[in-house]
Short mmCIF file of C-alpha atoms in Angstrom, two decimals:
data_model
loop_
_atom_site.label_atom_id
_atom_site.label_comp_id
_atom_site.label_asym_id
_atom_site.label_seq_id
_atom_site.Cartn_x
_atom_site.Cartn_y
_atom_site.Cartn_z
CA UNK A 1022 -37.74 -11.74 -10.23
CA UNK A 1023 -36.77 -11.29 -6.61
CA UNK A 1024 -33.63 -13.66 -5.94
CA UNK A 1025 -34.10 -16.52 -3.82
CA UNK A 1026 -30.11 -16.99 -2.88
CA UNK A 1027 -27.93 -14.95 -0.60
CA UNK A 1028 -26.02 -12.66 -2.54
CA UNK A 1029 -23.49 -9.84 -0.79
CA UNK A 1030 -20.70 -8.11 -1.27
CA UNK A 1031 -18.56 -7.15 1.60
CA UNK A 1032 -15.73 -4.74 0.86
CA UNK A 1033 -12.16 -5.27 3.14
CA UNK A 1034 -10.27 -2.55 1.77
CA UNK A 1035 -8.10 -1.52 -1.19
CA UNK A 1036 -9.00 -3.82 -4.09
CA UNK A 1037 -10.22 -6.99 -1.95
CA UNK A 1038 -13.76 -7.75 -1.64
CA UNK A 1039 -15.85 -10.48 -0.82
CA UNK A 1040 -18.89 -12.23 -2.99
CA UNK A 1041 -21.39 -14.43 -1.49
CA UNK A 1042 -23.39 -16.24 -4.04
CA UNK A 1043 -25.71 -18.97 -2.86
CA UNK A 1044 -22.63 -20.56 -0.77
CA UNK A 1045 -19.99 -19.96 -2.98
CA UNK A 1046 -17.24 -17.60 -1.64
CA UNK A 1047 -14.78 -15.34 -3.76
CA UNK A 1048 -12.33 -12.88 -3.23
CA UNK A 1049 -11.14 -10.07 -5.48
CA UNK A 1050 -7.00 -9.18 -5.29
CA UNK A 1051 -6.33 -10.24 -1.51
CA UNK A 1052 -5.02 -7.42 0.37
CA UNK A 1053 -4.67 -8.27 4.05
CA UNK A 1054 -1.05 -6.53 5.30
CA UNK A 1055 -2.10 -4.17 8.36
CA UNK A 1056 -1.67 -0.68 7.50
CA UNK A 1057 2.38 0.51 7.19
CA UNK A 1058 3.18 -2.37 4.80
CA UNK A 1059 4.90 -0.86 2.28
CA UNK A 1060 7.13 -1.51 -1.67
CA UNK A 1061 9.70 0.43 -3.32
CA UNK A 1062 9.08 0.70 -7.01
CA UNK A 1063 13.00 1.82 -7.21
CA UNK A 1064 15.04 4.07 -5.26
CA UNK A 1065 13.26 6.84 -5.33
CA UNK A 1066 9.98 5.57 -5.03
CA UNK A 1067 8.14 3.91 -2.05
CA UNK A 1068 4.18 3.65 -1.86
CA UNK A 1069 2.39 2.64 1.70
CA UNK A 1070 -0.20 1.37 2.84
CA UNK A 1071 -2.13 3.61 5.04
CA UNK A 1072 -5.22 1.74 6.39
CA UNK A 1073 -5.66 -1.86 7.32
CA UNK A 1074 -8.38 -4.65 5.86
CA UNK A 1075 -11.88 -4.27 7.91
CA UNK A 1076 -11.77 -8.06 8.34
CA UNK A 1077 -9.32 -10.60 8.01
CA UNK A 1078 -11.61 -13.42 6.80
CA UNK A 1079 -10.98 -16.93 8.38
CA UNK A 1080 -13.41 -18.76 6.47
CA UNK A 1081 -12.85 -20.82 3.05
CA UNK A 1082 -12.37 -19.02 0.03
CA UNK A 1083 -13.46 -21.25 -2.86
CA UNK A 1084 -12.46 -18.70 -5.58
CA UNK A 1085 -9.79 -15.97 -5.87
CA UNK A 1086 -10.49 -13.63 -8.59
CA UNK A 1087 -6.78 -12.09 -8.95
CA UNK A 1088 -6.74 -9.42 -11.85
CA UNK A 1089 -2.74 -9.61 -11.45
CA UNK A 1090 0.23 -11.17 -8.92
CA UNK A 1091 3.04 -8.78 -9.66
CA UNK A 1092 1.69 -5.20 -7.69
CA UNK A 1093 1.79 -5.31 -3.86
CA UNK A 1094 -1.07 -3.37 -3.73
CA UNK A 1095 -3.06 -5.63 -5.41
CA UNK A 1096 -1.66 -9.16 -3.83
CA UNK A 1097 0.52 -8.36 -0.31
CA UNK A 1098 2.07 -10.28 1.72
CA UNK A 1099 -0.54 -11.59 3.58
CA UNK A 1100 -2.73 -12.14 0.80
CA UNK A 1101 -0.09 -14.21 -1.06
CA UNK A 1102 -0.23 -16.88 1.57
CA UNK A 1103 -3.87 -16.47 1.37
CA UNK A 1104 -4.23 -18.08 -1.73
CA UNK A 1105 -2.88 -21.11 -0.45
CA UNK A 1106 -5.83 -21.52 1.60
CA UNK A 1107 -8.54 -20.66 -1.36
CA UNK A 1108 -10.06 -23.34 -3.61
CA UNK A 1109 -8.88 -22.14 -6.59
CA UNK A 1110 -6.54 -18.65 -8.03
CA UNK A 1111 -8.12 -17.19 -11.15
CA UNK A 1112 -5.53 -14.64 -12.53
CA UNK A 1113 -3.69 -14.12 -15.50
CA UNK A 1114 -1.86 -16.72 -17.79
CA UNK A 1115 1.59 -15.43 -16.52
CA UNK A 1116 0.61 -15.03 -13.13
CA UNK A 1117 -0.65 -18.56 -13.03
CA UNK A 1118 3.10 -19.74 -14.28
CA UNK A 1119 4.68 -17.58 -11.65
CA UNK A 1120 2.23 -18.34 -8.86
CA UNK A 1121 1.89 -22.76 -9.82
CA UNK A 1122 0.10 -24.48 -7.12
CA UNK A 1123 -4.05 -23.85 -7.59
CA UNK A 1124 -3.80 -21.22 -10.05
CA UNK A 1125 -5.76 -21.14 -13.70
CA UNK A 1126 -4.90 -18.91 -16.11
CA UNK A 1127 -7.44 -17.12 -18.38
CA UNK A 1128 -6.84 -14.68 -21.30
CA UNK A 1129 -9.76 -12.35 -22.01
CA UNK A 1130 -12.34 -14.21 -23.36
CA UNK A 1131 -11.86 -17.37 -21.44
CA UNK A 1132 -14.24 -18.53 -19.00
CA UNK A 1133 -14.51 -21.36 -16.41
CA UNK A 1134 -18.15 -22.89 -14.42
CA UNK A 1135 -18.34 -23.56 -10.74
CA UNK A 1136 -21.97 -25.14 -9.29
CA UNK A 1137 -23.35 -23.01 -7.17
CA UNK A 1138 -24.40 -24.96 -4.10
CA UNK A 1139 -27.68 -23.76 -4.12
CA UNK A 1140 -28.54 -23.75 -7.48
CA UNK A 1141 -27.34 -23.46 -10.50
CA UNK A 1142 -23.83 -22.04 -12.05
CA UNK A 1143 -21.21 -19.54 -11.93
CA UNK A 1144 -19.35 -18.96 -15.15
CA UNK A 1145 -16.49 -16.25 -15.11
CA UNK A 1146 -14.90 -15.04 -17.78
CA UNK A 1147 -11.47 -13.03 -17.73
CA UNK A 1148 -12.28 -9.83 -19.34
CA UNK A 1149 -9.85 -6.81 -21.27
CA UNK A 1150 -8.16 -4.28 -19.10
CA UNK A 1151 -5.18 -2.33 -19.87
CA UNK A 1152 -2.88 -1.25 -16.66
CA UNK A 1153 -2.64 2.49 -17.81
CA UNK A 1154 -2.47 4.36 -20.95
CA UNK A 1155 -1.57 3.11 -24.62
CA UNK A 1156 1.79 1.58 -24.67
CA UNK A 1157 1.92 0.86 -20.86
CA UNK A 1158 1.87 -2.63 -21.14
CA UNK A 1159 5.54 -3.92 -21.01
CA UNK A 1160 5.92 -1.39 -17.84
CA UNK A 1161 2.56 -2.68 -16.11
CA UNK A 1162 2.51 -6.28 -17.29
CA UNK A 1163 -0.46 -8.14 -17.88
CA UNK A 1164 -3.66 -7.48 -15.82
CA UNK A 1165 -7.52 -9.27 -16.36
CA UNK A 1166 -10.64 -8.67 -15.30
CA UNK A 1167 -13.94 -10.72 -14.45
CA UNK A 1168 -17.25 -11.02 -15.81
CA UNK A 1169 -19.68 -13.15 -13.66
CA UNK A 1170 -22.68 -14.25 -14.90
CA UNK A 1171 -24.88 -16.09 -12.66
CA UNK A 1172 -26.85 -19.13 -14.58
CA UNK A 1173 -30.17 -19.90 -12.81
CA UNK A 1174 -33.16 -18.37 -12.25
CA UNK A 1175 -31.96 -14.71 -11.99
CA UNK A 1176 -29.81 -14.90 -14.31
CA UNK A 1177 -27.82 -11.64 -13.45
CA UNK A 1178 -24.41 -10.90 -13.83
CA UNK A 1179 -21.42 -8.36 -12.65
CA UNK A 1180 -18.28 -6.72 -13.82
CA UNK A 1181 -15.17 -6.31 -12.30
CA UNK A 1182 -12.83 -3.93 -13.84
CA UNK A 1183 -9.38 -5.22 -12.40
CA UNK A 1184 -6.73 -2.52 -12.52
CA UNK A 1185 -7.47 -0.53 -15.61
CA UNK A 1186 -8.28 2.38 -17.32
CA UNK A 1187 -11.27 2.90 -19.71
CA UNK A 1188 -10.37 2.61 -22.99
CA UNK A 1189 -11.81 1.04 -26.43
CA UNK A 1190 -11.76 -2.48 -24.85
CA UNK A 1191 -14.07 -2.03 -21.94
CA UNK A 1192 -16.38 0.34 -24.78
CA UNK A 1193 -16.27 -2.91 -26.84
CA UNK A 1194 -17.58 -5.05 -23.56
CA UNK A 1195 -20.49 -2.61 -22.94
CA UNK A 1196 -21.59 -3.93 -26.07
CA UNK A 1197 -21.57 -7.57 -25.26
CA UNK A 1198 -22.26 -8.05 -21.43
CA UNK A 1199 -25.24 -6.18 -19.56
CA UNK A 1200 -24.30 -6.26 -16.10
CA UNK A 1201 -26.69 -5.30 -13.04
CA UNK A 1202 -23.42 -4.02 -10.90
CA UNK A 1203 -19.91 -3.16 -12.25
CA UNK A 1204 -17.17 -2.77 -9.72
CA UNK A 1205 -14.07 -0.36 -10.61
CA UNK A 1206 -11.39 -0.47 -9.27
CA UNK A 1207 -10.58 3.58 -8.91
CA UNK A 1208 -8.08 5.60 -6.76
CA UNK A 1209 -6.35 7.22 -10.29
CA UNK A 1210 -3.59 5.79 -9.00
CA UNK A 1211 -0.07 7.31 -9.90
CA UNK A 1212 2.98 5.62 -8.84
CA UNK A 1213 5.22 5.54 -11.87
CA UNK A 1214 4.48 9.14 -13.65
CA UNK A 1215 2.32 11.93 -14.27
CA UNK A 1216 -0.27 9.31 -15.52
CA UNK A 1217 -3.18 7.00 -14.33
CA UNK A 1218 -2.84 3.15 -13.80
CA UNK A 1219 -6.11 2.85 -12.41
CA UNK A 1220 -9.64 4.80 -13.08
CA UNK A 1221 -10.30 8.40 -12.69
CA UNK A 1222 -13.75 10.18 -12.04
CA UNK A 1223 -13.33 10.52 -15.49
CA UNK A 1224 -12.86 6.75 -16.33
CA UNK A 1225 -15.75 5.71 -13.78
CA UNK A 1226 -17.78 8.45 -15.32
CA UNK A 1227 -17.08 6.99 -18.93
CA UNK A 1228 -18.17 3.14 -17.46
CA UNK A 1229 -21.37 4.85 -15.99
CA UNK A 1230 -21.95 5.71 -19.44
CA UNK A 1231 -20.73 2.69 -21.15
CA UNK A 1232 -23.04 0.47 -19.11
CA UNK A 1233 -26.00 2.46 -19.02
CA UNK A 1234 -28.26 -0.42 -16.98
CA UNK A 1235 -25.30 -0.74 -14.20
CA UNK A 1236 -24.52 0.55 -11.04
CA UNK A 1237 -21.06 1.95 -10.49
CA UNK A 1238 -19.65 0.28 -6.90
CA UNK A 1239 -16.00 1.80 -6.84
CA UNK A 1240 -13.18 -0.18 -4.77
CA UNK A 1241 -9.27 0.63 -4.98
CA UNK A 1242 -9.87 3.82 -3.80
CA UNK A 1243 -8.95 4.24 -0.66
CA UNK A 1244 -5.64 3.04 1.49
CA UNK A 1245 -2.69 3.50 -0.53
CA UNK A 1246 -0.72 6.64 -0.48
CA UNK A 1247 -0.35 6.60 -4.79
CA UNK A 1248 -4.06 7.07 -5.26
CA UNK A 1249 -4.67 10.32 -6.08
CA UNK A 1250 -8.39 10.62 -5.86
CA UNK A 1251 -11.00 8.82 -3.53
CA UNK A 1252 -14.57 7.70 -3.23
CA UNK A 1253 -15.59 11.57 -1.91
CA UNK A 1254 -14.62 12.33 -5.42
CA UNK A 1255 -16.50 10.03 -6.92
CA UNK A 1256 -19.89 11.23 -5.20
CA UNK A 1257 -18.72 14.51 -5.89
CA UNK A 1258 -18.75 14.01 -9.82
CA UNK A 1259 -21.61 11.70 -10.20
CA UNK A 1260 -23.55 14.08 -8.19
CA UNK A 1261 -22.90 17.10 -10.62
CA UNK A 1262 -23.66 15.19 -13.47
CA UNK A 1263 -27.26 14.03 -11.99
CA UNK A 1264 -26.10 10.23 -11.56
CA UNK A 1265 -25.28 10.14 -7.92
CA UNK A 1266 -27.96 7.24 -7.50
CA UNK A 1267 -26.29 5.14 -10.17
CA UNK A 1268 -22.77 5.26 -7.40
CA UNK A 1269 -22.76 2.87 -4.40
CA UNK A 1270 -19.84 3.04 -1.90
CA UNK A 1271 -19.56 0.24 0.43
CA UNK A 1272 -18.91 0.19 4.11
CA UNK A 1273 -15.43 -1.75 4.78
CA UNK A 1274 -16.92 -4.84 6.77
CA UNK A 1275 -20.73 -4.87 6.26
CA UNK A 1276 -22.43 -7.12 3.80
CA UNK A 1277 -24.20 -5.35 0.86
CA UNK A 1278 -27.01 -7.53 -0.36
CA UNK A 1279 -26.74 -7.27 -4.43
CA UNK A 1280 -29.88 -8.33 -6.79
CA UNK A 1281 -32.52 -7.20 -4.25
#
């Protein structure tokens, strides 16, 4: 059924991208520092930010999808006083503690439902993700991320990944949730060890697999100087494995329409 409501995405760099859904408006992990912010992980370790959001959005945010508050490169300083200015903070259940004000927090499996002004609902629920490999969880902390399924006459839904590997939780979701679009957020990012905190071409290739119906749309890829591999990676491996049309990369600042 061809959808009768505005729906876009519109990617502003790192892990931060924004939904339109019949005039609701979220946001994935703010990250709005110009390029040359920059944390230390210790004394030995500093990771920058090398390129700048495409668009520092001035309009209201009703939701913030926040897959976790504790890693700069998924909430900076900019994005942090963001939130004060969205409707409401999705994010973990100890994020919400730390972060107070209009923050929920969601374990996996819980869900909340927003109207949808024209039509219908939004209900999000917090899904599984594991910051890394087995046994990476007291290092990484605690990290969601976000089904949405919309409830009207499409009835379509989407995945984002949050900052995770694949592993035998997301394998367990491909069972349950059919999504038309899932969003993973990429990069193989290394800033700790020799070891991925974030997908690989390997991981995304696993998630093409996992949700067969799905197209792949990778973000947190690009702009940090711990990722390790990028979207021309991505194309690359898709592309050898005869998949290249299930990969979509958006361009920072222009408005993708989803659900054609």
């Amino acid at each position: 059924m061809k959808n009768k409501q505005p729906f876009s995405a519109t990617y502003i760099g790192g892990p931060t991208v924004i939904f339109e859904i019949g005039g609701l408006r979220l946001m994935t992990d703010p990250t709005l520092d110009e390029a040359g912010s920059f944390f230390k992980l210790n004394e030995n370790m500093t990771e920058t930010k090398l390129k700048g959001p495409a668009k520092i959005p001035e309009e209201l945010v009703d939701i913030v999808l926040l897959s976790h508050d504790h890693h700069f490169d998924n909430l900076d300083n900019a994005g942090r006083s963001f939130l004060t200015r969205a409707g409401v903070v999705l994010t973990t259940k100890s994020g919400a503690k730390r972060l107070g004000a209009n923050s929920i927090g969601l374990a996996p499996g819980e869900c909340r439902e927003f109207q949808i002004p024209a039509g219908g609902s939004l209900v999000i629920t917090a899904t599984a993700a594991r910051h890394g490999p087995a046994g990476i969880e007291p290092i990484t902390g605690e990290v969601i991320g976000f089904h949405l399924s919309i409830e009207n006459e499409i009835r379509q839904s989407l995945y984002i990944t949050g900052d995770t590997v694949y592993y035998n939780e997301i394998e367990k979701l491909a069972e349950q949730i059919n999504p038309s679009y899932v969003f993973i957020f990429a990069g193989a990012a290394r800033p700790r060890g020799p070891f991925n905190l974030t997908m690989s071409t390997n991981d995304a290739l696993d998630t093409a697999a996992a949700f067969k119906n799905a197209i792949i749309v990778p973000v947190h890829a690009e702009g940090w100087s711990h990722y390790t591999e990028n979207n021309d990676n991505l194309r690359e491996a898709f592309n050898i494995l005869g998949i290249g049309h299930r990969l979509i990369l958006l361009e920072p600042g222009i408005p993708t329409k989803l659900f054609n």
